[in-house]
C-alpha cells in the first residue's frame, strides 16, 4: 500500500486519537464531561492504542516518510503514558469524587433534582401551614404515642434536644443507620417506575412538616428549630438528591428513548449508585452533626442559627460550584 493510501485510510483515526489524548492528557476530569470525537469513547482507547502500534510498525517496515513515522511515534508515546500512568491514591480519588465529580453529577441531573425538591418541599410547607391552621389534624397523621414522643423530645425543659436518652456515640450510630437506610430506599423505590420515590418524598415532606407545625403550635418550636437547623443542611439536601437519583432511574425505565430499556436502566443504575455514594457521605456528616452538636441544649439560638447558616451556605456552594474549576486544578 502506498503512503498516500495509508494516510487516507487512517487519517480520521489519528485525528480523533490526537483530540482525545489532548483532552485526557491535559484536563482529564473536565474532559470526561465533553462529547467524544468521531465515536472514540474512553472504553475504545485500549483497542485504538493497539491499532496505532500496528500502524506504526507497518509504517516503519514499509519505509514511509520520517515525518509520518514521527507523528505516529509521538501519538504512541502519549498513549502509552496515559494508558500506563500510575493511578492516583484511593484517598485522592475519593476526595476528587466528593468535591468535584459528585457535585457535577448532581448538576447533570438538575431536572430530576428540582422535581424531587418540589415533591419534598411543597408538602412540607403545606402540611406545616395546615397543622398551624387546623391543629387537630395532627391526630389523623400519627397516633397519640408518637405525638407524645415528639413532645418529650423537644420539651424546652429537656437537657437534650431531639432525643429522650442515649449517649452521643450510640445516637451517632443510630442516625447513620436510620438516615442512610432512608436515602437508599428513596433511590431504590425509583425502580417502581419512579412512583415509589414520589411516594417516599411526599411522605417525608408531609411527616416533617406536620411534626414541625404541631411543635410550633404547642410552644415547642424553639427547641425543634434549634435542633434541626444545623444537620438539616446535609440531611434534607441528601434526601432530595436521593429522590432525584430515584426519579432519573424511574425515567430511564419509563422513557428509555432510542436505547433498549435494559441499557437505559443500567445507565440510570450507574448514575444512581454514584449519587448514593455521595448521599451516604452527606448523611454521615449529618449524623455526626446531629449527634454531637444539634442535641446540645445549652447553646443559645443565635449560636445554633449562625452555625446553621454556615452549613447551609457550605452545602449550597459545594453543589453549585464543586468541580467547576477541576481543569485549573489539574
Coordinates of C-alpha atoms in Angstrom, one line a residue:
X1 CA 0.0 0.0 0.0
X2 CA 1.3 3.4 -1.0
X3 CA 1.8 6.0 1.8
X4 CA -0.9 8.3 0.3
X5 CA -3.5 5.4 0.6
X6 CA -2.2 4.5 4.0
X7 CA -2.7 8.1 5.3
X8 CA -6.1 8.5 3.6
X9 CA -7.3 5.3 5.3
X10 CA -6.3 6.1 8.8
X11 CA -6.1 9.9 9.0
X12 CA -9.5 10.2 10.7
X13 CA -8.5 7.7 13.3
X14 CA -5.3 9.6 14.1
X15 CA -7.0 12.9 14.3
X16 CA -9.7 11.5 16.7
X17 CA -6.9 10.0 18.8
X18 CA -5.0 13.2 18.9
X19 CA -8.0 15.1 20.1
X20 CA -8.9 12.5 22.7
X21 CA -5.3 12.4 24.0
X22 CA -5.2 16.2 24.2
X23 CA -8.3 16.3 26.3
X24 CA -7.5 13.4 28.6
X25 CA -3.9 14.3 29.0
X26 CA -4.3 17.9 29.9
X27 CA -7.7 18.1 31.8
X28 CA -8.8 14.5 32.4
X29 CA -11.7 15.3 34.8
X30 CA -13.1 18.1 32.7
X31 CA -12.7 16.0 29.5
X32 CA -14.9 13.2 30.8
X33 CA -17.8 15.7 30.6
X34 CA -17.1 16.5 26.9
X35 CA -18.6 14.7 23.9
X36 CA -16.5 12.1 22.3
X37 CA -14.9 12.7 18.9
X38 CA -15.8 10.6 15.9
X39 CA -17.1 7.8 18.1
X40 CA -13.9 7.5 20.2
X41 CA -15.1 6.8 23.7
X42 CA -12.9 6.1 26.8
X43 CA -13.6 2.4 26.5
X44 CA -12.4 2.4 22.9
X45 CA -8.9 3.7 23.8
X46 CA -7.1 0.4 24.5
X47 CA -8.2 -1.0 21.2
X48 CA -7.3 2.1 19.3
X49 CA -3.9 2.2 21.0
X50 CA -3.1 -1.4 19.8
X51 CA -4.2 -0.4 16.3
X52 CA -1.9 2.6 16.4
X53 CA 1.0 0.4 17.4
X54 CA 0.3 -1.9 14.5
X55 CA 0.1 1.1 12.1
X56 CA 3.4 2.4 13.4
X57 CA 5.0 -1.0 12.8
X58 CA 3.7 -1.1 9.3
X59 CA 4.9 2.5 8.6
X60 CA 8.4 1.6 9.7
X61 CA 8.5 -1.7 7.8
X62 CA 7.3 -0.2 4.6
X63 CA 9.7 2.7 4.8
X64 CA 7.2 5.5 4.9
X65 CA 8.4 9.1 5.4
X66 CA 10.2 10.1 8.6
X67 CA 7.5 12.8 9.2
X68 CA 4.7 10.2 9.2
X69 CA 6.7 7.8 11.4
X70 CA 7.5 10.6 13.9
X71 CA 3.8 11.6 14.1
X72 CA 2.7 8.0 14.9
X73 CA 5.6 7.6 17.3
X74 CA 4.6 10.7 19.2
X75 CA 1.0 9.5 19.4
X76 CA 2.1 6.1 20.6
X77 CA 4.2 7.6 23.3
X78 CA 1.4 9.9 24.5
X79 CA -1.0 7.0 24.5
X80 CA 1.5 4.8 26.4
X81 CA 2.0 7.5 29.1
X82 CA -1.8 7.9 29.6
X83 CA -2.6 4.2 29.5
X84 CA 0.1 3.1 31.9
X85 CA 0.5 6.1 34.2
X86 CA 0.3 5.4 37.9
X87 CA -3.2 5.9 39.2
X88 CA -3.9 8.4 42.0
X89 CA -4.1 7.0 45.5
X90 CA -7.5 5.9 46.7
X91 CA -7.9 8.8 49.1
X92 CA -7.2 11.3 46.4
X93 CA -9.8 9.7 44.1
X94 CA -12.3 9.7 46.9
X95 CA -11.7 13.4 47.6
X96 CA -11.9 14.2 43.9
X97 CA -15.2 12.4 43.7
X98 CA -16.7 14.1 46.7
X99 CA -15.5 17.6 45.9
X100 CA -15.7 17.6 42.1
X101 CA -17.3 14.6 40.4
X102 CA -20.3 14.3 42.8
X103 CA -21.4 17.9 42.5
X104 CA -21.0 17.7 38.8
X105 CA -23.2 14.6 38.7
X106 CA -25.9 16.3 40.8
X107 CA -25.9 19.3 38.4
X108 CA -26.1 17.0 35.4
X109 CA -29.4 15.6 36.8
X110 CA -30.7 19.0 37.6
X111 CA -34.2 18.4 36.2
X112 CA -34.7 15.3 38.4
X113 CA -33.3 17.1 41.4
X114 CA -35.6 20.1 41.1
X115 CA -38.6 17.8 40.7
X116 CA -37.5 15.9 43.9
X117 CA -37.0 19.2 45.7
X118 CA -40.6 20.3 44.8
X119 CA -42.0 16.9 45.8
X120 CA -40.4 17.3 49.2
X121 CA -40.7 21.0 49.9
X122 CA -44.3 21.6 48.8
X123 CA -45.9 19.0 51.1
X124 CA -43.6 20.0 53.9
X125 CA -44.6 23.7 53.8
X126 CA -48.2 22.8 53.0
X127 CA -48.6 20.4 56.0
X128 CA -46.8 22.8 58.3
X129 CA -49.3 25.6 57.4
X130 CA -52.2 23.2 57.6
X131 CA -51.4 22.0 61.1
X132 CA -51.0 25.6 62.3
X133 CA -54.4 26.4 60.9
X134 CA -56.1 23.1 62.0
X135 CA -54.0 21.7 64.9
X136 CA -56.4 18.7 65.4
X137 CA -55.4 17.3 62.0
X138 CA -52.2 16.0 63.5
X139 CA -54.1 13.1 65.0
X140 CA -55.1 11.9 61.5
X141 CA -51.4 11.7 60.6
X142 CA -49.9 9.9 63.6
X143 CA -51.1 8.2 66.8
X144 CA -51.0 9.7 70.3
X145 CA -48.0 7.8 71.4
X146 CA -45.9 9.2 68.6
X147 CA -47.1 12.7 69.2
X148 CA -46.2 12.4 72.9
X149 CA -42.8 11.1 72.0
X150 CA -42.1 14.2 69.8
X151 CA -43.4 16.5 72.6
X152 CA -41.0 14.9 75.1
X153 CA -38.0 15.1 72.7
X154 CA -38.5 18.8 72.1
X155 CA -39.7 19.9 75.5
X156 CA -38.0 23.2 76.3
X157 CA -37.2 21.9 79.8
X158 CA -35.3 18.8 78.4
X159 CA -31.5 18.8 78.9
X160 CA -31.0 17.3 75.4
X161 CA -32.7 18.4 72.2
X162 CA -34.2 16.0 69.8
X163 CA -33.9 12.8 71.9
X164 CA -35.0 11.2 75.1
X165 CA -31.8 9.5 76.1
X166 CA -28.7 7.8 74.7
X167 CA -25.0 8.8 74.5
X168 CA -23.7 10.8 71.6
X169 CA -21.9 7.8 70.1
X170 CA -24.8 5.5 70.4
X171 CA -27.1 8.1 68.8
X172 CA -24.4 8.7 66.1
X173 CA -24.6 5.1 65.1
X174 CA -28.4 5.1 65.2
X175 CA -28.6 8.2 63.0
X176 CA -26.2 6.7 60.5
X177 CA -28.3 3.5 60.1
X178 CA -31.6 5.3 60.0
X179 CA -30.7 8.1 57.6
X180 CA -28.7 6.1 55.1
X181 CA -31.5 3.5 55.0
X182 CA -34.0 6.2 54.2
X183 CA -31.7 7.5 51.4
X184 CA -31.2 4.1 49.9
X185 CA -34.9 3.3 50.0
X186 CA -35.7 6.6 48.4
X187 CA -33.4 5.8 45.5
X188 CA -34.3 2.1 45.1
X189 CA -38.0 2.8 45.0
X190 CA -37.3 4.5 41.7
X191 CA -37.4 1.0 40.2
X192 CA -41.2 1.1 40.7
X193 CA -41.4 3.3 37.6
X194 CA -40.5 6.3 39.8
X195 CA -43.8 6.1 41.7
X196 CA -42.1 4.7 44.8
X197 CA -39.7 7.6 45.0
X198 CA -42.5 10.1 44.5
X199 CA -44.4 8.5 47.4
X200 CA -41.4 8.5 49.7
X201 CA -40.7 12.2 49.0
X202 CA -44.3 13.2 49.6
X203 CA -44.5 11.0 52.8
X204 CA -41.3 12.5 54.2
X205 CA -42.4 16.1 53.4
X206 CA -45.8 15.6 55.0
X207 CA -44.3 13.9 58.0
X208 CA -41.6 16.5 58.8
X209 CA -43.9 19.4 58.0
X210 CA -46.8 18.2 60.2
X211 CA -44.4 17.5 63.2
X212 CA -42.9 21.0 62.8
X213 CA -46.3 22.5 62.7
X214 CA -47.6 20.7 65.8
X215 CA -44.5 21.6 67.8
X216 CA -44.7 25.2 66.7
X217 CA -48.4 25.3 67.7
X218 CA -47.8 23.9 71.3
X219 CA -44.8 26.2 72.0
X220 CA -42.0 23.7 71.4
X221 CA -40.9 25.3 68.2
X222 CA -37.8 27.0 69.5
X223 CA -36.1 23.6 70.6
X224 CA -37.2 22.0 67.4
X225 CA -35.8 24.6 65.1
X226 CA -32.5 24.9 67.1
X227 CA -32.2 21.1 66.8
X228 CA -32.8 20.6 63.0
X229 CA -31.2 23.9 61.7
X230 CA -27.7 22.5 61.7
X231 CA -27.7 19.0 60.4
X232 CA -30.7 19.7 58.2
X233 CA -28.4 21.3 55.7
X234 CA -26.8 17.9 54.9
X235 CA -29.6 15.6 55.8
X236 CA -32.5 17.2 53.9
X237 CA -30.4 18.0 50.9
X238 CA -29.2 14.4 50.8
X239 CA -32.8 13.2 50.9
X240 CA -33.6 15.4 47.9
X241 CA -30.6 14.1 46.0
X242 CA -31.6 10.5 46.7
X243 CA -35.0 11.4 45.4
X244 CA -33.6 12.9 42.3
X245 CA -31.5 9.7 41.8
X246 CA -34.6 7.6 42.1
X247 CA -36.6 9.8 39.7
X248 CA -34.0 9.6 37.0
X249 CA -33.9 5.8 37.4
X250 CA -37.7 5.7 37.0
X251 CA -37.5 7.9 33.9
X252 CA -34.9 5.6 32.4
X253 CA -37.3 2.8 32.9
X254 CA -40.4 4.6 31.5
X255 CA -38.8 6.5 28.7
X256 CA -35.5 4.8 27.5
X257 CA -35.5 6.8 24.2
X258 CA -33.8 5.0 21.3
X259 CA -31.9 2.7 23.6
X260 CA -33.0 -0.7 24.8
X261 CA -34.8 -0.4 28.1
X262 CA -32.3 -2.6 29.9
X263 CA -29.4 -0.4 28.6
X264 CA -31.1 2.8 29.8
X265 CA -31.9 1.1 33.2
X266 CA -28.2 0.1 33.6
X267 CA -27.1 3.7 32.8
X268 CA -29.6 5.0 35.3
X269 CA -28.4 2.5 37.9
X270 CA -24.8 3.5 37.5
X271 CA -25.7 7.2 37.9
X272 CA -27.9 6.5 40.9
X273 CA -25.2 4.3 42.5
X274 CA -22.7 7.1 42.3
X275 CA -25.2 9.6 43.6
X276 CA -25.9 7.3 46.5
X277 CA -22.3 7.2 47.5
X278 CA -22.3 11.0 47.8
X279 CA -25.6 10.9 49.6
X280 CA -24.2 8.4 52.1
X281 CA -21.3 10.7 52.8
X282 CA -23.6 13.6 53.3
X283 CA -25.8 11.6 55.7
X284 CA -22.6 10.5 57.6
X285 CA -21.8 14.2 58.1
X286 CA -25.4 14.9 59.1
X287 CA -25.4 12.1 61.6
X288 CA -22.2 13.5 63.2
X289 CA -23.6 17.0 63.5
X290 CA -26.9 15.7 64.8
X291 CA -25.3 13.5 67.5
X292 CA -22.6 15.9 68.7
X293 CA -23.9 19.4 68.0
X294 CA -27.6 19.6 67.4
X295 CA -28.6 17.9 70.7
X296 CA -26.7 20.5 72.9
X297 CA -29.5 22.5 74.6
X298 CA -27.1 24.9 76.3
X299 CA -26.1 26.7 73.0
X300 CA -28.3 29.7 72.5
X301 CA -30.5 30.1 69.5
X302 CA -28.2 32.7 67.8
X303 CA -25.3 30.3 68.1
X304 CA -27.3 27.4 66.5
X305 CA -28.6 29.5 63.7
X306 CA -25.2 31.1 63.0
X307 CA -23.6 27.6 62.6
X308 CA -26.6 26.5 60.5
X309 CA -26.2 29.5 58.2
X310 CA -22.6 28.5 57.6
X311 CA -23.5 24.8 57.0
X312 CA -26.3 25.7 54.5
X313 CA -24.1 28.1 52.7
X314 CA -21.3 25.4 52.5
X315 CA -23.7 22.8 51.1
X316 CA -25.1 25.2 48.5
X317 CA -21.7 26.5 47.3
X318 CA -20.3 22.9 47.2
X319 CA -23.1 21.6 45.0
X320 CA -23.2 24.8 42.9
X321 CA -19.5 25.3 42.3
X322 CA -17.9 22.0 43.1
X323 CA -15.8 20.7 40.2
X324 CA -16.2 23.7 38.0
X325 CA -12.5 24.6 38.5
X326 CA -11.3 21.0 38.1
X327 CA -9.5 21.8 34.9
X328 CA -7.5 24.5 36.6
X329 CA -6.6 22.2 39.4
X330 CA -5.2 19.6 37.0

